Amino acid sequence: MTGKRILMIVGDFAEDYETMVPYQTLLAVGHTVHAACPGKKAGDSVATAIHDFEGQQTYSEKRGHNFALNATFADIDPARYDALVIPGGRAPEYLRLDAKVIEAVRHFFDADKPVAAVCHGAQVLAAAKVLEGRTCSAYPACRPEVELAGGTYADIAIDAAVTDGNLVTAPAWPAHPAWLSQFLAVLGTSISHGATAKAA
C-alpha cells in the first residue's frame, strides 16, 4: 500500500482527542498528514479543548494540550492531497467562516476524495454545502446544521460511525475505533496481523 497525503484542517480549541488521535493513527500506518490552520504557519500551535461526557445535558469543556502544526495553511493546495480530516470541538464554528476552508472542503467532494469528519466537524461540511443527499453523523447538537444543509442525520450510538461513499463521520471521540477503521477502509489501507512468534 502506498501511503496517502492527508490534509487535516484544525483551529484553536479543536477537540484534543479528535485532533491528536487521528493525526497519530494515520501517521502510524504510513500516511503523511499535514495539519494546518488558517492564519497560522508550520511550527505554530493551536490550543485544544477536552470535551467530556459527565452526566450533564451537554459535554463539559476543559483546556487541552497545544497541538503543533506541521503545514502552513496559506501554502496548501487541496489538489495535492488524497484525503481530508476535519476534527470537531470549538474550532469548526469559526473555521467555517473562512472562504479558503470552504473552497478546500468543496474540492475534496467535487473530486470524490475520502473525507473524515467527527463531532462538530459537520458544521464545516454544512457550511460548504456538501451534505445534500448525504448521510452524516455529528454531535447531536449539530443535527439541525446537517438537516438544514440537505443531509440525513445519522442518529447512531456515540461510539459508532457511518460511511456514505467517500464520507466517514461519527458523533464524537468515543467513536474513534469505528470512525478511523472505516476511514482507513475508504483510504484503501490494509492492516494485517501476522502469526505471533512462539515463546522460547
mmCIF file of C-alpha atoms in Angstrom:
data_model
loop_
_atom_site.group_PDB
_atom_site.id
_atom_site.type_symbol
_atom_site.label_atom_id
_atom_site.label_comp_id
_atom_site.label_asym_id
_atom_site.label_seq_id
_atom_site.Cartn_x
_atom_site.Cartn_y
_atom_site.Cartn_z
ATOM 1 C CA MET A 1 0.000 0.000 0.000
ATOM 2 C CA THR A 2 1.260 3.441 -0.884
ATOM 3 C CA GLY A 3 0.736 5.999 1.866
ATOM 4 C CA LYS A 4 -1.731 8.793 1.176
ATOM 5 C CA ARG A 5 -1.226 12.526 1.580
ATOM 6 C CA ILE A 6 -3.885 13.718 4.002
ATOM 7 C CA LEU A 7 -4.854 17.272 4.909
ATOM 8 C CA MET A 8 -6.153 17.944 8.417
ATOM 9 C CA ILE A 9 -7.793 21.339 8.902
ATOM 10 C CA VAL A 10 -7.656 22.376 12.547
ATOM 11 C CA GLY A 11 -8.128 25.535 14.580
ATOM 12 C CA ASP A 12 -7.939 26.881 18.094
ATOM 13 C CA PHE A 13 -9.958 24.821 20.555
ATOM 14 C CA ALA A 14 -10.350 21.869 18.267
ATOM 15 C CA GLU A 15 -11.172 18.850 20.424
ATOM 16 C CA ASP A 16 -7.969 17.397 21.868
ATOM 17 C CA TYR A 17 -8.619 13.682 21.208
ATOM 18 C CA GLU A 18 -10.277 14.365 17.858
ATOM 19 C CA THR A 19 -7.148 16.142 16.678
ATOM 20 C CA MET A 20 -4.274 14.139 18.126
ATOM 21 C CA VAL A 21 -5.681 10.604 17.860
ATOM 22 C CA PRO A 22 -6.433 10.615 14.111
ATOM 23 C CA TYR A 23 -3.227 12.546 13.424
ATOM 24 C CA GLN A 24 -1.056 9.975 15.189
ATOM 25 C CA THR A 25 -3.053 6.969 13.972
ATOM 26 C CA LEU A 26 -2.792 7.954 10.322
ATOM 27 C CA LEU A 27 0.943 8.594 10.689
ATOM 28 C CA ALA A 28 1.404 5.245 12.435
ATOM 29 C CA VAL A 29 0.002 3.302 9.472
ATOM 30 C CA GLY A 30 2.205 5.077 6.949
ATOM 31 C CA HIS A 31 0.218 8.064 5.726
ATOM 32 C CA THR A 32 1.503 11.639 5.523
ATOM 33 C CA VAL A 33 -0.664 14.104 7.461
ATOM 34 C CA HIS A 34 -0.359 17.869 7.102
ATOM 35 C CA ALA A 35 -2.121 19.728 9.910
ATOM 36 C CA ALA A 36 -2.862 23.339 9.011
ATOM 37 C CA CYS A 37 -4.863 26.252 10.406
ATOM 38 C CA PRO A 38 -5.904 29.450 8.610
ATOM 39 C CA GLY A 39 -3.759 32.390 9.684
ATOM 40 C CA LYS A 40 -1.022 30.161 11.117
ATOM 41 C CA LYS A 41 2.114 28.573 9.738
ATOM 42 C CA ALA A 42 4.092 25.387 10.238
ATOM 43 C CA GLY A 43 5.631 25.416 13.712
ATOM 44 C CA ASP A 44 2.786 27.410 15.239
ATOM 45 C CA SER A 45 0.351 25.717 17.603
ATOM 46 C CA VAL A 46 -3.371 25.630 18.160
ATOM 47 C CA ALA A 47 -4.906 25.311 21.591
ATOM 48 C CA THR A 48 -7.147 22.288 22.042
ATOM 49 C CA ALA A 49 -10.170 21.670 24.249
ATOM 50 C CA ILE A 50 -11.109 18.478 26.076
ATOM 51 C CA HIS A 51 -14.771 17.562 25.815
ATOM 52 C CA ASP A 52 -16.091 15.053 28.335
ATOM 53 C CA PHE A 53 -19.469 13.421 28.870
ATOM 54 C CA GLU A 54 -20.040 13.603 32.618
ATOM 55 C CA GLY A 55 -23.795 13.399 33.048
ATOM 56 C CA GLN A 56 -24.803 16.966 32.257
ATOM 57 C CA GLN A 57 -27.159 17.776 29.402
ATOM 58 C CA THR A 58 -24.220 18.539 27.111
ATOM 59 C CA TYR A 59 -20.461 17.982 27.159
ATOM 60 C CA SER A 60 -18.147 19.729 29.588
ATOM 61 C CA GLU A 61 -15.135 21.623 28.239
ATOM 62 C CA LYS A 62 -11.617 21.918 29.653
ATOM 63 C CA ARG A 63 -8.350 23.285 28.294
ATOM 64 C CA GLY A 64 -6.359 20.661 26.431
ATOM 65 C CA HIS A 65 -2.855 20.438 25.040
ATOM 66 C CA ASN A 66 -1.178 22.638 22.482
ATOM 67 C CA PHE A 67 -1.077 20.918 19.086
ATOM 68 C CA ALA A 68 1.825 21.821 16.797
ATOM 69 C CA LEU A 69 1.027 22.470 13.151
ATOM 70 C CA ASN A 70 3.314 20.989 10.516
ATOM 71 C CA ALA A 71 1.962 22.865 7.485
ATOM 72 C CA THR A 72 1.219 26.467 6.551
ATOM 73 C CA PHE A 73 -2.412 26.905 5.514
ATOM 74 C CA ALA A 74 -1.632 29.701 3.039
ATOM 75 C CA ASP A 75 0.612 27.275 1.115
ATOM 76 C CA ILE A 76 -1.951 24.445 0.966
ATOM 77 C CA ASP A 77 -3.097 23.235 -2.444
ATOM 78 C CA PRO A 78 -6.001 20.800 -1.857
ATOM 79 C CA ALA A 79 -5.369 19.182 -5.253
ATOM 80 C CA ARG A 80 -2.102 17.785 -3.881
ATOM 81 C CA TYR A 81 -3.892 15.790 -1.186
ATOM 82 C CA ASP A 82 -5.666 12.448 -1.352
ATOM 83 C CA ALA A 83 -7.988 12.897 1.628
ATOM 84 C CA LEU A 84 -9.269 15.344 4.246
ATOM 85 C CA VAL A 85 -9.812 15.118 8.017
ATOM 86 C CA ILE A 86 -11.890 17.633 9.994
ATOM 87 C CA PRO A 87 -11.735 17.245 13.794
ATOM 88 C CA GLY A 88 -14.542 18.547 15.974
ATOM 89 C CA GLY A 89 -14.505 20.755 19.030
ATOM 90 C CA ARG A 90 -14.989 24.504 19.076
ATOM 91 C CA ALA A 91 -12.809 25.243 16.022
ATOM 92 C CA PRO A 92 -15.313 24.334 13.247
ATOM 93 C CA GLU A 93 -17.585 27.130 14.457
ATOM 94 C CA TYR A 94 -15.138 29.756 13.197
ATOM 95 C CA LEU A 95 -13.270 27.751 10.550
ATOM 96 C CA ARG A 96 -16.485 27.553 8.515
ATOM 97 C CA LEU A 97 -16.340 31.343 8.104
ATOM 98 C CA ASP A 98 -13.072 31.113 6.148
ATOM 99 C CA ALA A 99 -13.636 31.109 2.377
ATOM 100 C CA LYS A 100 -10.412 29.158 1.742
ATOM 101 C CA VAL A 101 -11.527 26.424 4.138
ATOM 102 C CA ILE A 102 -14.860 26.137 2.352
ATOM 103 C CA GLU A 103 -13.113 26.077 -1.035
ATOM 104 C CA ALA A 104 -10.784 23.312 0.151
ATOM 105 C CA VAL A 105 -13.627 21.184 1.526
ATOM 106 C CA ARG A 106 -15.580 21.508 -1.716
ATOM 107 C CA HIS A 107 -12.538 20.344 -3.684
ATOM 108 C CA PHE A 108 -12.465 17.008 -1.844
ATOM 109 C CA PHE A 109 -16.144 16.392 -2.508
ATOM 110 C CA ASP A 110 -16.004 17.544 -6.130
ATOM 111 C CA ALA A 111 -13.076 15.175 -6.702
ATOM 112 C CA ASP A 112 -14.755 12.355 -4.722
ATOM 113 C CA LYS A 113 -11.789 12.032 -2.377
ATOM 114 C CA PRO A 114 -12.106 10.461 1.106
ATOM 115 C CA VAL A 115 -13.270 12.849 3.847
ATOM 116 C CA ALA A 116 -13.483 12.093 7.571
ATOM 117 C CA ALA A 117 -15.288 14.463 9.943
ATOM 118 C CA VAL A 118 -16.155 13.926 13.579
ATOM 119 C CA CYS A 119 -18.412 15.694 16.074
ATOM 120 C CA HIS A 120 -18.712 19.424 15.255
ATOM 121 C CA GLY A 121 -16.717 18.900 12.047
ATOM 122 C CA ALA A 122 -20.114 18.595 10.368
ATOM 123 C CA GLN A 123 -20.543 22.356 10.844
ATOM 124 C CA VAL A 124 -17.816 22.893 8.247
ATOM 125 C CA LEU A 125 -19.413 20.379 5.872
ATOM 126 C CA ALA A 126 -22.795 22.060 6.224
ATOM 127 C CA ALA A 127 -21.304 25.498 5.539
ATOM 128 C CA ALA A 128 -19.566 24.118 2.451
ATOM 129 C CA LYS A 129 -22.945 22.846 1.190
ATOM 130 C CA VAL A 130 -21.630 19.352 0.511
ATOM 131 C CA LEU A 131 -24.200 17.371 2.529
ATOM 132 C CA GLU A 132 -27.119 17.488 0.099
ATOM 133 C CA GLY A 133 -28.407 13.904 -0.184
ATOM 134 C CA ARG A 134 -25.637 12.538 2.068
ATOM 135 C CA THR A 135 -25.877 10.664 5.356
ATOM 136 C CA CYS A 136 -23.794 12.330 8.041
ATOM 137 C CA SER A 137 -23.245 11.766 11.742
ATOM 138 C CA ALA A 138 -22.211 14.537 14.127
ATOM 139 C CA TYR A 139 -22.552 15.568 17.728
ATOM 140 C CA PRO A 140 -26.343 15.559 18.308
ATOM 141 C CA ALA A 141 -26.429 19.356 18.792
ATOM 142 C CA CYS A 142 -25.263 19.679 15.162
ATOM 143 C CA ARG A 143 -28.245 17.751 13.801
ATOM 144 C CA PRO A 144 -30.010 20.964 12.680
ATOM 145 C CA GLU A 145 -26.982 22.024 10.612
ATOM 146 C CA VAL A 146 -26.827 18.627 8.886
ATOM 147 C CA GLU A 147 -30.533 18.636 8.090
ATOM 148 C CA LEU A 148 -30.702 22.299 7.046
ATOM 149 C CA ALA A 149 -27.838 21.553 4.641
ATOM 150 C CA GLY A 150 -29.945 18.839 2.998
ATOM 151 C CA GLY A 151 -28.246 15.886 4.651
ATOM 152 C CA THR A 152 -29.722 12.947 6.519
ATOM 153 C CA TYR A 153 -28.560 12.971 10.132
ATOM 154 C CA ALA A 154 -27.315 9.542 11.231
ATOM 155 C CA ASP A 155 -28.685 9.080 14.749
ATOM 156 C CA ILE A 156 -26.202 6.438 15.875
ATOM 157 C CA ALA A 157 -24.510 5.429 19.126
ATOM 158 C CA ILE A 158 -21.791 7.759 20.358
ATOM 159 C CA ASP A 159 -19.190 5.042 19.726
ATOM 160 C CA ALA A 160 -20.394 4.264 16.182
ATOM 161 C CA ALA A 161 -19.556 5.717 12.776
ATOM 162 C CA VAL A 162 -21.164 5.800 9.338
ATOM 163 C CA THR A 163 -19.739 5.698 5.823
ATOM 164 C CA ASP A 164 -21.583 7.246 2.885
ATOM 165 C CA GLY A 165 -19.472 6.846 -0.236
ATOM 166 C CA ASN A 166 -16.286 8.833 0.355
ATOM 167 C CA LEU A 167 -17.584 10.441 3.585
ATOM 168 C CA VAL A 168 -16.932 8.911 7.017
ATOM 169 C CA THR A 169 -18.486 10.616 10.048
ATOM 170 C CA ALA A 170 -19.045 9.978 13.736
ATOM 171 C CA PRO A 171 -20.691 11.703 16.734
ATOM 172 C CA ALA A 172 -17.638 12.234 18.967
ATOM 173 C CA TRP A 173 -14.290 10.836 20.106
ATOM 174 C CA PRO A 174 -15.700 7.660 21.734
ATOM 175 C CA ALA A 175 -16.253 6.538 18.103
ATOM 176 C CA HIS A 176 -12.566 6.704 17.184
ATOM 177 C CA PRO A 177 -12.120 2.927 16.724
ATOM 178 C CA ALA A 178 -15.116 2.704 14.383
ATOM 179 C CA TRP A 179 -14.509 6.067 12.688
ATOM 180 C CA LEU A 180 -10.829 5.512 11.977
ATOM 181 C CA SER A 181 -11.381 1.892 10.942
ATOM 182 C CA GLN A 182 -13.990 2.957 8.393
ATOM 183 C CA PHE A 183 -11.842 5.839 7.176
ATOM 184 C CA LEU A 184 -8.861 3.530 6.696
ATOM 185 C CA ALA A 185 -11.099 1.226 4.644
ATOM 186 C CA VAL A 186 -12.164 4.126 2.410
ATOM 187 C CA LEU A 187 -8.498 5.108 2.045
ATOM 188 C CA GLY A 188 -7.730 1.555 0.922
ATOM 189 C CA THR A 189 -5.441 0.966 3.899
ATOM 190 C CA SER A 190 -4.983 -2.723 4.662
ATOM 191 C CA ILE A 191 -3.691 -3.823 8.057
ATOM 192 C CA SER A 192 -2.804 -7.484 8.565
ATOM 193 C CA HIS A 193 -1.956 -9.356 11.725
ATOM 194 C CA GLY A 194 0.777 -11.932 11.242
ATOM 195 C CA ALA A 195 1.219 -15.020 13.375
ATOM 196 C CA THR A 196 2.744 -14.274 16.770
ATOM 197 C CA ALA A 197 6.206 -15.563 17.497
ATOM 198 C CA LYS A 198 6.346 -18.765 19.526
ATOM 199 C CA ALA A 199 7.588 -18.464 23.063
ATOM 200 C CA ALA A 200 11.119 -19.774 23.547
#
